């Protein structure tokens, strides 16, 4: 089977989307399929590896490290040259025209939805603007264009279920259980409580909540240290806040090597997943795989990844996140680390890849 993956906003700093697209693509190639990935770049390029072809087409820079295909015609020309059996589209904007191209040629088209539109748009629009009806119309159009629609969680699936999408699938992502694993220091230890936050520093992700949780814990007399991994438009403001309030926070920026991400996660006692509109929560799963329990917002999809002893879901306020942190600390460290790892082991990437290949192949 010839599989072409299309993705917008794919870059070294694009986190979960890039991880999902790359890992699935490698799985497709390992299963014996011909795989190509088409993403925006500065110009046309084409490279080949054991994972298949990587093709870039011109894309406009829309944020530091992020590019978007505004003119899809070069993408359609690439599709015509590759002659795929199925097109997997990780985009809800300009690349969706590939679905019409595919339908005219009898090629299967699958939409992989990586975000929930109403949840992402709401924080950026005036409160009086009815977001739901607008996104419902767009999602109804997408559902009619594609042969199948894939989401990663019940929360993400809800926007398509709401418009009656008949060919809707829920396929949770996975985690690299070898790269992300607990450290050897399972016993109780002294020193400050070590918290970690991993994610893009943007408004909808609510990274400020991690810092205000530190402030609240310190007010309660809890010695604490926070490691923040990630970059984004709020980075400068958050650094200023930490300096102004003398908060014990270290900003690592975007951490490129997975081994370094895993090391910082495994060194933590608890991870803070502050985003209330998460469509899956890959960073949550990576923390759990490192044996680190998680405090998540009680809305969005991240809470779906939790299990007893592996984390708690609470309202996204500093007081409740501090409460959740202290609740997890009541459990002995070896027990909470074991519960977290056990939960992550239920999400191997091999399961995700197998389920996706069945959808791509069709009936």
Short mmCIF file of C-alpha atoms in Angstrom, two decimals:
data_model
loop_
_atom_site.label_atom_id
_atom_site.label_comp_id
_atom_site.label_asym_id
_atom_site.label_seq_id
_atom_site.Cartn_x
_atom_site.Cartn_y
_atom_site.Cartn_z
CA UNK A 1 0.00 0.00 0.00
CA UNK A 2 1.30 3.46 -0.93
CA UNK A 3 0.56 5.84 1.95
CA UNK A 4 1.11 9.59 1.72
CA UNK A 5 0.90 11.60 4.93
CA UNK A 6 0.23 15.33 4.73
CA UNK A 7 0.81 17.65 7.68
CA UNK A 8 0.82 21.39 8.31
CA UNK A 9 2.63 23.14 11.19
CA UNK A 10 5.10 20.24 11.27
CA UNK A 11 8.46 21.35 12.66
CA UNK A 12 11.17 20.44 15.18
CA UNK A 13 9.17 22.29 17.86
CA UNK A 14 5.69 21.02 16.98
CA UNK A 15 5.57 18.44 19.74
CA UNK A 16 2.79 15.89 19.67
CA UNK A 17 1.80 16.27 16.02
CA UNK A 18 5.32 15.65 14.76
CA UNK A 19 5.82 12.72 17.14
CA UNK A 20 2.55 11.11 16.03
CA UNK A 21 3.13 11.61 12.30
CA UNK A 22 6.75 10.40 12.46
CA UNK A 23 6.07 7.38 14.65
CA UNK A 24 3.08 6.24 12.63
CA UNK A 25 4.97 6.75 9.38
CA UNK A 26 7.90 4.68 10.64
CA UNK A 27 5.43 1.98 11.66
CA UNK A 28 3.83 1.97 8.21
CA UNK A 29 7.24 1.58 6.58
CA UNK A 30 8.28 -1.16 9.01
CA UNK A 31 5.08 -3.05 8.14
CA UNK A 32 6.19 -3.12 4.49
CA UNK A 33 4.19 -0.22 3.07
CA UNK A 34 5.53 2.59 0.87
CA UNK A 35 5.32 5.78 2.90
CA UNK A 36 5.88 9.42 2.03
CA UNK A 37 5.43 12.52 4.19
CA UNK A 38 4.71 15.95 2.69
CA UNK A 39 5.13 19.01 4.93
CA UNK A 40 5.74 22.75 4.53
CA UNK A 41 9.30 24.05 4.33
CA UNK A 42 11.31 26.91 2.90
CA UNK A 43 11.38 25.35 -0.56
CA UNK A 44 10.94 22.12 -2.47
CA UNK A 45 13.12 19.29 -1.13
CA UNK A 46 13.02 15.50 -1.22
CA UNK A 47 15.01 13.09 0.93
CA UNK A 48 14.72 9.35 1.37
CA UNK A 49 15.41 7.06 4.33
CA UNK A 50 14.33 3.67 5.61
CA UNK A 51 11.17 5.44 6.83
CA UNK A 52 10.24 6.52 3.28
CA UNK A 53 10.25 9.87 1.50
CA UNK A 54 10.23 13.27 3.21
CA UNK A 55 9.09 15.99 0.83
CA UNK A 56 8.79 19.68 1.63
CA UNK A 57 6.80 22.22 -0.35
CA UNK A 58 6.89 26.00 0.11
CA UNK A 59 5.09 27.13 3.26
CA UNK A 60 4.70 30.51 4.87
CA UNK A 61 6.24 31.15 8.29
CA UNK A 62 3.35 31.79 10.69
CA UNK A 63 5.24 31.61 14.01
CA UNK A 64 8.82 30.90 15.07
CA UNK A 65 9.53 27.36 13.87
CA UNK A 66 6.11 26.85 12.26
CA UNK A 67 5.13 26.91 8.59
CA UNK A 68 1.77 26.61 6.85
CA UNK A 69 0.98 25.63 3.27
CA UNK A 70 -1.10 28.49 1.88
CA UNK A 71 -1.08 27.36 -1.74
CA UNK A 72 -1.93 23.63 -1.89
CA UNK A 73 -1.24 23.24 -5.61
CA UNK A 74 2.36 22.02 -5.12
CA UNK A 75 1.01 19.39 -2.69
CA UNK A 76 -1.50 18.20 -5.29
CA UNK A 77 1.27 17.95 -7.88
CA UNK A 78 3.28 15.79 -5.47
CA UNK A 79 0.26 13.54 -4.94
CA UNK A 80 -0.18 13.15 -8.68
CA UNK A 81 3.45 12.08 -8.98
CA UNK A 82 3.36 9.65 -6.03
CA UNK A 83 0.04 7.99 -7.00
CA UNK A 84 -0.95 6.96 -3.46
CA UNK A 85 -3.49 4.31 -2.49
CA UNK A 86 -4.46 6.36 0.57
CA UNK A 87 -3.84 9.90 1.81
CA UNK A 88 -3.65 10.62 5.56
CA UNK A 89 -4.21 14.33 6.26
CA UNK A 90 -3.08 15.79 9.60
CA UNK A 91 -4.60 19.21 9.00
CA UNK A 92 -8.03 20.87 9.02
CA UNK A 93 -7.14 23.85 6.85
CA UNK A 94 -5.40 24.22 3.48
CA UNK A 95 -4.37 20.57 3.04
CA UNK A 96 -7.97 19.31 3.21
CA UNK A 97 -8.27 19.95 -0.55
CA UNK A 98 -6.38 16.67 -0.91
CA UNK A 99 -9.62 14.90 0.02
CA UNK A 100 -11.37 16.22 -3.11
CA UNK A 101 -8.33 15.33 -5.21
CA UNK A 102 -8.43 11.81 -3.79
CA UNK A 103 -12.17 11.31 -4.28
CA UNK A 104 -11.99 12.24 -7.96
CA UNK A 105 -9.34 9.54 -8.44
CA UNK A 106 -10.82 6.79 -6.30
CA UNK A 107 -8.13 7.18 -3.64
CA UNK A 108 -9.01 6.80 0.05
CA UNK A 109 -8.63 9.93 2.19
CA UNK A 110 -8.40 9.82 5.98
CA UNK A 111 -8.49 12.88 8.22
CA UNK A 112 -6.35 12.58 11.35
CA UNK A 113 -7.73 15.21 13.72
CA UNK A 114 -5.03 16.39 16.15
CA UNK A 115 -7.05 19.14 17.84
CA UNK A 116 -10.59 20.10 18.75
CA UNK A 117 -11.42 23.29 16.89
CA UNK A 118 -13.99 24.80 19.23
CA UNK A 119 -11.71 24.32 22.24
CA UNK A 120 -8.68 25.81 20.45
CA UNK A 121 -10.51 28.81 18.98
CA UNK A 122 -12.62 29.82 21.98
CA UNK A 123 -9.80 31.44 24.02
CA UNK A 124 -8.79 33.58 21.02
CA UNK A 125 -12.25 34.89 20.05
CA UNK A 126 -14.61 37.39 21.71
CA UNK A 127 -16.92 35.71 24.20
CA UNK A 128 -20.03 36.83 22.34
CA UNK A 129 -19.01 35.02 19.16
CA UNK A 130 -20.79 31.63 18.89
CA UNK A 131 -17.84 29.30 18.27
CA UNK A 132 -19.84 26.06 18.29
CA UNK A 133 -22.05 26.70 15.22
CA UNK A 134 -19.04 27.89 13.20
CA UNK A 135 -16.88 24.86 13.99
CA UNK A 136 -19.86 22.53 13.55
CA UNK A 137 -20.32 23.74 9.98
CA UNK A 138 -16.63 23.27 9.23
CA UNK A 139 -16.48 19.81 10.80
CA UNK A 140 -19.63 18.72 8.96
CA UNK A 141 -17.92 19.76 5.72
CA UNK A 142 -14.75 17.87 6.62
CA UNK A 143 -16.70 14.73 7.53
CA UNK A 144 -18.37 14.79 4.10
CA UNK A 145 -15.04 15.21 2.31
CA UNK A 146 -13.12 12.34 3.92
CA UNK A 147 -13.74 8.59 3.84
CA UNK A 148 -12.77 8.26 7.52
CA UNK A 149 -12.15 10.63 10.43
CA UNK A 150 -9.72 9.63 13.20
CA UNK A 151 -9.55 11.27 16.62
CA UNK A 152 -7.39 10.35 19.58
CA UNK A 153 -9.76 10.73 22.56
CA UNK A 154 -13.39 10.93 23.60
CA UNK A 155 -12.95 14.68 24.12
CA UNK A 156 -11.59 15.14 20.58
CA UNK A 157 -14.23 12.88 19.05
CA UNK A 158 -17.10 14.86 20.59
CA UNK A 159 -17.01 17.68 18.04
CA UNK A 160 -17.45 15.19 15.17
CA UNK A 161 -19.99 13.07 17.01
CA UNK A 162 -22.01 16.26 17.55
CA UNK A 163 -22.47 16.69 13.79
CA UNK A 164 -23.31 13.02 13.21
CA UNK A 165 -20.09 11.87 11.54
CA UNK A 166 -20.80 8.23 10.55
CA UNK A 167 -17.22 7.12 9.85
CA UNK A 168 -15.62 8.27 13.09
CA UNK A 169 -12.83 6.37 14.82
CA UNK A 170 -11.06 6.87 18.15
CA UNK A 171 -7.42 5.74 18.07
CA UNK A 172 -5.33 6.76 21.11
CA UNK A 173 -1.72 7.64 20.48
CA UNK A 174 1.12 5.66 22.04
CA UNK A 175 4.37 6.20 23.89
CA UNK A 176 7.90 4.92 23.35
CA UNK A 177 8.19 2.73 26.44
CA UNK A 178 11.89 2.16 25.88
CA UNK A 179 12.86 5.82 25.54
CA UNK A 180 10.56 6.99 28.34
CA UNK A 181 11.09 4.87 31.43
CA UNK A 182 11.53 5.36 35.19
CA UNK A 183 14.93 6.05 36.67
CA UNK A 184 16.54 3.78 39.23
CA UNK A 185 15.85 6.02 42.25
CA UNK A 186 12.53 4.52 43.31
CA UNK A 187 12.96 5.08 47.05
CA UNK A 188 11.74 8.12 48.96
CA UNK A 189 14.17 11.03 48.78
CA UNK A 190 14.83 14.30 50.54
CA UNK A 191 15.01 17.80 49.15
CA UNK A 192 12.39 20.01 47.52
CA UNK A 193 9.40 18.59 45.70
CA UNK A 194 10.32 18.37 42.01
CA UNK A 195 7.59 19.36 39.57
CA UNK A 196 7.81 19.36 35.78
CA UNK A 197 5.76 20.97 33.01
CA UNK A 198 6.19 19.88 29.39
CA UNK A 199 4.34 21.71 26.64
CA UNK A 200 4.13 24.69 24.34
CA UNK A 201 4.13 28.01 26.20
CA UNK A 202 1.02 29.42 24.56
CA UNK A 203 -2.21 30.86 25.88
CA UNK A 204 -4.47 27.85 25.31
CA UNK A 205 -1.97 25.55 27.09
CA UNK A 206 -2.16 27.60 30.33
CA UNK A 207 1.52 27.24 31.33
CA UNK A 208 1.04 30.13 33.77
CA UNK A 209 -0.93 27.70 35.94
CA UNK A 210 2.24 25.68 36.58
CA UNK A 211 3.96 28.78 37.99
CA UNK A 212 0.99 29.88 40.08
CA UNK A 213 0.76 26.34 41.47
CA UNK A 214 4.38 26.68 42.62
CA UNK A 215 3.46 29.98 44.23
CA UNK A 216 0.54 28.36 46.06
CA UNK A 217 2.60 25.40 47.27
CA UNK A 218 5.26 27.74 48.62
CA UNK A 219 2.55 29.72 50.42
CA UNK A 220 1.60 26.42 52.10
CA UNK A 221 5.18 25.88 53.19
CA UNK A 222 6.04 23.16 50.64
CA UNK A 223 9.65 23.38 49.33
CA UNK A 224 9.35 23.01 45.57
CA UNK A 225 11.26 23.30 42.29
CA UNK A 226 9.72 23.43 38.80
CA UNK A 227 11.35 22.46 35.50
CA UNK A 228 9.62 23.91 32.42
CA UNK A 229 10.31 22.32 29.03
CA UNK A 230 8.93 24.06 25.97
CA UNK A 231 8.93 27.35 24.09
CA UNK A 232 6.26 29.65 22.77
CA UNK A 233 4.87 33.18 22.77
CA UNK A 234 4.45 33.34 26.57
CA UNK A 235 8.04 32.38 27.33
CA UNK A 236 9.30 35.92 28.00
CA UNK A 237 6.31 36.83 30.18
CA UNK A 238 6.64 33.64 32.21
CA UNK A 239 10.35 34.15 32.76
CA UNK A 240 9.66 37.69 33.94
CA UNK A 241 6.98 36.43 36.31
CA UNK A 242 9.35 33.85 37.80
CA UNK A 243 12.06 36.48 38.36
CA UNK A 244 9.65 39.05 39.73
CA UNK A 245 8.18 36.63 42.27
CA UNK A 246 11.46 34.80 42.96
CA UNK A 247 9.86 31.48 42.02
CA UNK A 248 12.14 28.40 41.94
CA UNK A 249 11.63 27.69 38.24
CA UNK A 250 14.13 26.63 35.60
CA UNK A 251 13.18 27.19 31.95
CA UNK A 252 14.84 24.74 29.58
CA UNK A 253 13.27 26.02 26.36
CA UNK A 254 12.56 23.50 23.64
CA UNK A 255 14.47 20.33 24.48
CA UNK A 256 15.46 18.69 21.20
CA UNK A 257 16.73 15.27 22.31
CA UNK A 258 14.13 12.78 23.53
CA UNK A 259 16.69 11.31 25.91
CA UNK A 260 17.00 14.69 27.64
CA UNK A 261 13.21 15.09 27.83
CA UNK A 262 12.94 11.61 29.36
CA UNK A 263 15.71 12.34 31.86
CA UNK A 264 14.06 15.53 33.09
CA UNK A 265 10.67 13.82 33.33
CA UNK A 266 12.03 10.82 35.22
CA UNK A 267 13.75 13.12 37.74
CA UNK A 268 10.43 14.73 38.71
CA UNK A 269 8.08 13.72 41.51
CA UNK A 270 4.92 15.00 39.81
CA UNK A 271 4.10 16.41 36.36
CA UNK A 272 1.65 19.29 35.88
CA UNK A 273 -0.55 19.05 32.76
CA UNK A 274 -2.26 22.43 32.78
CA UNK A 275 -3.92 22.56 29.36
CA UNK A 276 -7.74 22.43 29.67
CA UNK A 277 -8.28 21.81 25.94
CA UNK A 278 -5.78 19.01 25.31
CA UNK A 279 -6.98 16.72 22.51
CA UNK A 280 -4.91 13.79 23.77
CA UNK A 281 -1.99 14.53 26.10
CA UNK A 282 1.14 12.90 24.71
CA UNK A 283 3.29 14.72 27.29
CA UNK A 284 1.09 13.20 30.01
CA UNK A 285 1.68 9.73 28.61
CA UNK A 286 5.43 10.33 28.43
CA UNK A 287 5.49 11.43 32.07
CA UNK A 288 3.51 8.36 33.12
CA UNK A 289 5.93 6.13 31.19
CA UNK A 290 8.75 7.69 33.23
CA UNK A 291 6.93 6.67 36.40
CA UNK A 292 5.76 10.22 37.17
CA UNK A 293 2.15 10.71 38.28
CA UNK A 294 0.29 13.67 36.80
CA UNK A 295 -2.03 16.42 37.97
CA UNK A 296 -4.23 17.36 35.01
CA UNK A 297 -7.07 19.74 34.33
CA UNK A 298 -10.46 18.10 34.81
CA UNK A 299 -11.47 19.05 31.28
CA UNK A 300 -9.96 18.19 27.94
CA UNK A 301 -8.58 14.76 27.04
CA UNK A 302 -5.56 14.42 29.34
CA UNK A 303 -7.71 13.17 32.21
CA UNK A 304 -8.71 10.16 30.05
CA UNK A 305 -5.14 8.88 30.39
CA UNK A 306 -5.20 8.71 34.17
CA UNK A 307 -5.80 5.67 36.37
CA UNK A 308 -6.08 5.23 40.14
CA UNK A 309 -2.78 6.10 41.75
CA UNK A 310 -1.30 7.44 38.50
CA UNK A 311 -2.72 10.94 38.76
CA UNK A 312 -5.64 13.20 39.57
CA UNK A 313 -7.82 15.53 37.51
CA UNK A 314 -8.77 18.82 39.16
CA UNK A 315 -10.21 22.21 38.16
CA UNK A 316 -7.52 24.38 36.51
CA UNK A 317 -6.81 26.75 39.42
CA UNK A 318 -3.61 27.11 41.48
CA UNK A 319 -5.39 26.05 44.67
CA UNK A 320 -6.83 22.87 43.18
CA UNK A 321 -3.60 21.96 41.38
CA UNK A 322 -1.77 22.36 44.69
CA UNK A 323 -4.43 20.20 46.36
CA UNK A 324 -3.95 17.52 43.69
CA UNK A 325 -0.20 17.63 44.12
CA UNK A 326 -0.45 17.15 47.88
CA UNK A 327 -2.98 14.35 47.39
CA UNK A 328 -0.54 12.42 45.19
CA UNK A 329 2.24 12.94 47.72
CA UNK A 330 0.24 11.01 50.31
CA UNK A 331 1.03 7.81 48.38
CA UNK A 332 4.50 6.29 48.86
CA UNK A 333 6.79 7.20 45.98
CA UNK A 334 7.40 3.62 44.78
CA UNK A 335 3.65 2.96 44.61
CA UNK A 336 2.79 6.08 42.65
CA UNK A 337 5.68 5.55 40.24
CA UNK A 338 4.62 1.94 39.66
CA UNK A 339 1.00 2.97 39.08
CA UNK A 340 2.07 5.59 36.54
CA UNK A 341 4.30 3.21 34.57
CA UNK A 342 1.66 0.47 34.58
CA UNK A 343 -0.87 2.87 33.08
CA UNK A 344 1.53 3.98 30.32
CA UNK A 345 2.23 0.37 29.37
CA UNK A 346 -1.36 0.14 28.13
CA UNK A 347 -0.45 2.53 25.27
CA UNK A 348 2.27 1.00 23.07
CA UNK A 349 2.74 2.63 19.67
CA UNK A 350 2.42 -0.77 18.00
CA UNK A 351 -1.28 -0.85 18.91
CA UNK A 352 -1.84 2.62 17.45
CA UNK A 353 -0.06 1.71 14.22
CA UNK A 354 -2.00 -1.53 13.79
CA UNK A 355 -5.34 0.20 14.26
CA UNK A 356 -4.41 3.00 11.86
CA UNK A 357 -3.33 0.57 9.14
CA UNK A 358 -6.73 -1.15 9.34
CA UNK A 359 -8.44 2.21 8.84
CA UNK A 360 -6.14 3.21 6.00
CA UNK A 361 -6.66 -0.10 4.21
CA UNK A 362 -10.42 0.19 4.49
CA UNK A 363 -13.07 -2.50 4.14
#
